[in-house]
Short mmCIF file of C-alpha atoms in Angstrom, two decimals:
data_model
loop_
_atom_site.label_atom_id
_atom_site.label_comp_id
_atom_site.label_asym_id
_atom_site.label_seq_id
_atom_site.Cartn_x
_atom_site.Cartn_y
_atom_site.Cartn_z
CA UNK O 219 26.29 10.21 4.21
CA UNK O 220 25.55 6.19 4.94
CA UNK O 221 22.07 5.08 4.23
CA UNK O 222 19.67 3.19 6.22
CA UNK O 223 21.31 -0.53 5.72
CA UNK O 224 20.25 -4.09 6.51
CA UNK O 225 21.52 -7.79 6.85
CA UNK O 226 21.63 -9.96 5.25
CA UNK O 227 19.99 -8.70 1.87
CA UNK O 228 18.80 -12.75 1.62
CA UNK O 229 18.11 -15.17 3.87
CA UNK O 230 16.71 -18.56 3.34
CA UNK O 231 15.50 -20.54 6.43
CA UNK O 232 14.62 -24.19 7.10
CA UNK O 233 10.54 -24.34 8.78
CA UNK O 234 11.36 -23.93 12.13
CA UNK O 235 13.97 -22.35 12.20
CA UNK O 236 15.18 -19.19 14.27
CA UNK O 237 16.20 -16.17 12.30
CA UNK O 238 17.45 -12.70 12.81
CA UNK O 239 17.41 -9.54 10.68
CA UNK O 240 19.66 -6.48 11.14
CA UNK O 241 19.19 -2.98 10.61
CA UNK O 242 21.07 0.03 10.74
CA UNK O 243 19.53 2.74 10.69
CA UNK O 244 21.23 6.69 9.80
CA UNK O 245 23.36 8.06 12.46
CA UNK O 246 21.01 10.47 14.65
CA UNK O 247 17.96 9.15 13.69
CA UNK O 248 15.51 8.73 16.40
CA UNK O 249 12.52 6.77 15.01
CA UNK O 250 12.95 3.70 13.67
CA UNK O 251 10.32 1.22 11.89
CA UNK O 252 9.63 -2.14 10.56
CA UNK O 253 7.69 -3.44 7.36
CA UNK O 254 6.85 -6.58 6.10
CA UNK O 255 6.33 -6.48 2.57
CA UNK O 256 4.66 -9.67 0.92
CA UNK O 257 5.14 -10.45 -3.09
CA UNK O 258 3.09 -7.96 -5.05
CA UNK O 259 1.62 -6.34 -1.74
CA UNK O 260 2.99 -2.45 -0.08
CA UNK O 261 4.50 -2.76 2.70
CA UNK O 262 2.79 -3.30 5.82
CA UNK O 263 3.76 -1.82 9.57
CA UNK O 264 5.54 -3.78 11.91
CA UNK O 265 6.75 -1.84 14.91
CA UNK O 266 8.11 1.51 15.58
CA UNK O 267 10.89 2.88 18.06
CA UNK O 268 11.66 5.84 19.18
CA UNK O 269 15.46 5.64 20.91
CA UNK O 270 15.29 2.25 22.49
CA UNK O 271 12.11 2.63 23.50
CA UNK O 272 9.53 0.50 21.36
CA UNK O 273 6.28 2.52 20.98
CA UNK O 274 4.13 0.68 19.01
CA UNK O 275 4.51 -3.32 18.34
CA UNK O 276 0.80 -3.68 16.75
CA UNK O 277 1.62 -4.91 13.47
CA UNK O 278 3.58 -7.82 14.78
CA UNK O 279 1.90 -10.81 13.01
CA UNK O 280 2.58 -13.59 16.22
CA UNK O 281 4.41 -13.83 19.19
CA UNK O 282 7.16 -15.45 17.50
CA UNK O 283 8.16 -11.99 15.80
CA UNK O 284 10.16 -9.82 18.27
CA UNK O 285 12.07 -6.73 17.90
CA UNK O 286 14.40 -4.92 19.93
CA UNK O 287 16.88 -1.91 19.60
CA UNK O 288 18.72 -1.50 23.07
CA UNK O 289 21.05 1.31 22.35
CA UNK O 290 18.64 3.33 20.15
CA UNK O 291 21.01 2.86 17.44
CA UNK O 292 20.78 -0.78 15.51
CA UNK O 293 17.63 -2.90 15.68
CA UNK O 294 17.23 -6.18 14.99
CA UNK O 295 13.70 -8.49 14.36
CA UNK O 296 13.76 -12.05 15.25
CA UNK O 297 11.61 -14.40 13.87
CA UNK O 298 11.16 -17.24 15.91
CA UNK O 299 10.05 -20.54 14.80
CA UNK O 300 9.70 -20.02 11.06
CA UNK O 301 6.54 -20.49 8.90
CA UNK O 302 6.07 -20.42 5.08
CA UNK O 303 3.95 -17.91 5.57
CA UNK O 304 6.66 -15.55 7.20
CA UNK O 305 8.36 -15.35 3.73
CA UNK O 306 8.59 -11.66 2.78
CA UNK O 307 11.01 -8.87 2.00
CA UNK O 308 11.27 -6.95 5.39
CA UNK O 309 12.04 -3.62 5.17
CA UNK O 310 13.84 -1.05 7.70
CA UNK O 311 13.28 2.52 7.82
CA UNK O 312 14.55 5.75 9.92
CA UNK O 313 13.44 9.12 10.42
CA UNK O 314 14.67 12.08 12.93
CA UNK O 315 10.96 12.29 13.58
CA UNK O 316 10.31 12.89 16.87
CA UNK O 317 7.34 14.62 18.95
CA UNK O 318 7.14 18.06 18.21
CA UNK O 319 9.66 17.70 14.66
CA UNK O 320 8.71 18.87 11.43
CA UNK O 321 10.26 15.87 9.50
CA UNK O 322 8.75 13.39 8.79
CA UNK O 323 10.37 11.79 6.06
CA UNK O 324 11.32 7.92 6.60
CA UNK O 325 14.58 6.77 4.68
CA UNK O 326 14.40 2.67 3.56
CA UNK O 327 16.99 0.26 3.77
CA UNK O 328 17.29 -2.11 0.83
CA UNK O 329 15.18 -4.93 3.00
CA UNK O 330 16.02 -8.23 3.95
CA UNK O 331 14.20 -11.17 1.37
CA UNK O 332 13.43 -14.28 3.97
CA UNK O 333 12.26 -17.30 2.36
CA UNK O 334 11.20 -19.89 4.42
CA UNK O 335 11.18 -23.49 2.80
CA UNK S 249 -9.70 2.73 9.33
CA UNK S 250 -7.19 4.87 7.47
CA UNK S 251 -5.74 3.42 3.73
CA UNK S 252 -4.56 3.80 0.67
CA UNK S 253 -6.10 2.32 -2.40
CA UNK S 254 -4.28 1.92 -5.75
CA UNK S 255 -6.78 1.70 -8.59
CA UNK S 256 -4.25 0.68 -10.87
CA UNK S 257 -2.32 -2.86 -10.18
CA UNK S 258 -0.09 -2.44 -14.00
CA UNK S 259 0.01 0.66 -16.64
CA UNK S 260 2.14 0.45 -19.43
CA UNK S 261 2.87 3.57 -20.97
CA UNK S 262 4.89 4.55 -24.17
CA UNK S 263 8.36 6.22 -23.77
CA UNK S 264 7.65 9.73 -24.01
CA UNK S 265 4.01 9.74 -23.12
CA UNK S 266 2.66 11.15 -20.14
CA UNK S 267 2.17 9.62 -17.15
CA UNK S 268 -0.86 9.46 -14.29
CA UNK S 269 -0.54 7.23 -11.14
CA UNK S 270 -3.61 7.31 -8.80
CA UNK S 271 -3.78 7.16 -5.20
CA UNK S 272 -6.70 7.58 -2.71
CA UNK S 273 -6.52 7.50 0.79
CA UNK S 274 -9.02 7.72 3.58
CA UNK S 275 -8.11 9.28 6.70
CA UNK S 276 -10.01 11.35 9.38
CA UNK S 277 -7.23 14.41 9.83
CA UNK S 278 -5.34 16.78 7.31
CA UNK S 279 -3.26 14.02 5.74
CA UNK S 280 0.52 13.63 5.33
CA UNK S 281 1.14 12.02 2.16
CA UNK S 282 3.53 10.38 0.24
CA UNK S 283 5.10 8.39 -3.33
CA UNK S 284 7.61 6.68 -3.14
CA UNK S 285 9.03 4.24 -6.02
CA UNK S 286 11.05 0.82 -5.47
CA UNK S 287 12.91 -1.14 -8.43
CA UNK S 288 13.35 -4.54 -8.41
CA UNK S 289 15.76 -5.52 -5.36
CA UNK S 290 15.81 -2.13 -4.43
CA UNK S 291 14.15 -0.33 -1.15
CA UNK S 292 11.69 2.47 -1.23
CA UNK S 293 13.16 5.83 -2.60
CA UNK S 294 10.79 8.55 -1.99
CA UNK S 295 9.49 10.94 -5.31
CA UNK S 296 7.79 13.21 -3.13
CA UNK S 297 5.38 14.41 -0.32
CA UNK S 298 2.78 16.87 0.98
CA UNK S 299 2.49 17.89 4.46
CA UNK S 300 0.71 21.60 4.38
CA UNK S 301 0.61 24.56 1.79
CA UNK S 302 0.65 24.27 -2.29
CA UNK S 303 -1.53 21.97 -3.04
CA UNK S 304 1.32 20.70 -6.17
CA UNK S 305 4.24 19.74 -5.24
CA UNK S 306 6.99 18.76 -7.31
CA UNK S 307 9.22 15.87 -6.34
CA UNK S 308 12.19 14.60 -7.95
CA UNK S 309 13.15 12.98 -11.85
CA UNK S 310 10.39 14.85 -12.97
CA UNK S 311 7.72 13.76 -11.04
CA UNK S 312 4.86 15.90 -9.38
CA UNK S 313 1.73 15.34 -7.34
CA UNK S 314 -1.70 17.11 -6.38
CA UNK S 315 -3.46 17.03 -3.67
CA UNK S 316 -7.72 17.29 -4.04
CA UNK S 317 -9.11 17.24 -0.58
CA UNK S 318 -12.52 16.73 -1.98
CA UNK S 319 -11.74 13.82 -3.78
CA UNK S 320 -9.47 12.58 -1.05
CA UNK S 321 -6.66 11.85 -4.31
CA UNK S 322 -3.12 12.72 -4.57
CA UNK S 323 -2.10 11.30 -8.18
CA UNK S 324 0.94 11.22 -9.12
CA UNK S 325 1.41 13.04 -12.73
CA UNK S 326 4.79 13.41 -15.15
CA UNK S 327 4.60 14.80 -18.56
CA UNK S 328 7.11 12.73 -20.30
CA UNK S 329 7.86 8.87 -19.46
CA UNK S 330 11.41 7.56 -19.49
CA UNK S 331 12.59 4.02 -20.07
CA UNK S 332 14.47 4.50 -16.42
CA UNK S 333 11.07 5.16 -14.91
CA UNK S 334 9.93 1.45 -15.25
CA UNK S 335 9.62 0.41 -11.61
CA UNK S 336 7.03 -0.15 -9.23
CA UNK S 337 5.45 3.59 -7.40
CA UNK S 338 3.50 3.18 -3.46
CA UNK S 339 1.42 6.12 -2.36
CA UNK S 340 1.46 6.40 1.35
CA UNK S 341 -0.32 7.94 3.86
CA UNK S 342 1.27 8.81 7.80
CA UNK S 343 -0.92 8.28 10.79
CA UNK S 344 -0.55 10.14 14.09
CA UNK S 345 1.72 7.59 15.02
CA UNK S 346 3.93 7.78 12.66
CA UNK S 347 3.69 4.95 11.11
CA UNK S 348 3.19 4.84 7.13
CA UNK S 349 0.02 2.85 5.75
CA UNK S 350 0.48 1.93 1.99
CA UNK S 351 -1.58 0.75 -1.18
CA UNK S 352 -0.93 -2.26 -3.05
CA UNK S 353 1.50 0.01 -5.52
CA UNK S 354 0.83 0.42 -9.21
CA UNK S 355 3.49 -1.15 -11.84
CA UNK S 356 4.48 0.79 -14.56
CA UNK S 357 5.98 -0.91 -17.59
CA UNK S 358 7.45 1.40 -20.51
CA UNK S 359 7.89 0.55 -24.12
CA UNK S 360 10.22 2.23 -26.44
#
């Protein structure tokens, strides 16, 4: 079946500027997380959903970054206010985790490379 | 604090040769762990992971890891190196919340 997919795969963005990532995750999949993944670095938490419900927003750099998924199905990150500093790939995942599941696997989009001039 | 630490930033290895990625993690609780490998452009695929049970588990193209408790390590081991396996590997670690922590990744570069 479909992966976990993303858009746009590149994105380049003017200082300031508002921007907004997609992600879709596998059909049925209840958890769903962010990464931010700098050059040469691992990837580093975001936030995590379960269903619409966002559980855990502590790796959000600023209060420009916000993410929402309102139908527990496709999320999407915005990135307000760009900064050089916010260039990175950033990186979707899924999982059917949920509380009281075995699985725990996450599946990865292909990520979405922001560079902010 | 929970991590992961790579030792190993690059390793170039000869096609054919074996191969040994190491991984370290710190964390409190009977660990979940994981390797996963991303080319260039490409997401995360995962090799393999280790929840509970055998100690060695055996992941796909090849690849197999082992967890040592006592020296909080789960390296990630295959026998013979192939030029396809030129990419860059992240060991992972899950927290109770679910969320993956990572190391820096190690690069492998093969020659022929």
């Amino acid at each position: 079946g479909a992966g976990v997919s993303q858009s746009p795969r590149y994105k380049v963005a003017k200082r300031g500027q508002d921007v907004a990532l997609r992600c879709d995750p596998i059909s049925g999949h209840v958890s769903l997380f962010w990464y931010q993944q700098a050059l040469g670095q691992g990837p580093e938490f975001l936030t995590y959903f379960q269903n619409e419900a966002q559980l855990d927003k502590s790796g959000l750099p600023s209060d420009r970054f916000f993410a929402e998924r309102p139908e527990g199905s496709v999320s999407t990150l915005k990135i307000q206010r760009t900064q050089q500093e916010d260039s990175a790939v950033y990186l979707c995942a899924s999982s059917s985790r949920d509380w009281g599941t075995v699985s725990r696997e996450q599946y990865f989009g292909p990520g979405t490379r922001l560079t902010v001039t | 604090a929970q991590s992961v630490t790579q030792p190993d930033i690059h390793i170039t290895v000869s096609e054919g040769a074996s191969l040994e990625l190491r991984c370290n993690y710190s964390y409190g609780a009977t660990p979940y762990l994981f390797w996963y490998v991303q080319s260039p452009g490409q997401g995360l695929q995962l090799l393999l992971k280790y929840f509970s049970g055998d100690t060695l588990v055996q992941g796909i193209k090849g690849f197999e890891a082992e967890f040592k408790r006592s020296q909080s390590s789960f390296n990630l081991r295959k026998p013979s190196v192939h030029w396809s396996d030129a990419a860059e590997y992240f060991c992972a670690v899950e927290n109770q919340g679910g969320k993956l922590i990572f190391g820096q990744g190690t690069e492998l570069s093969v020659k022929p």
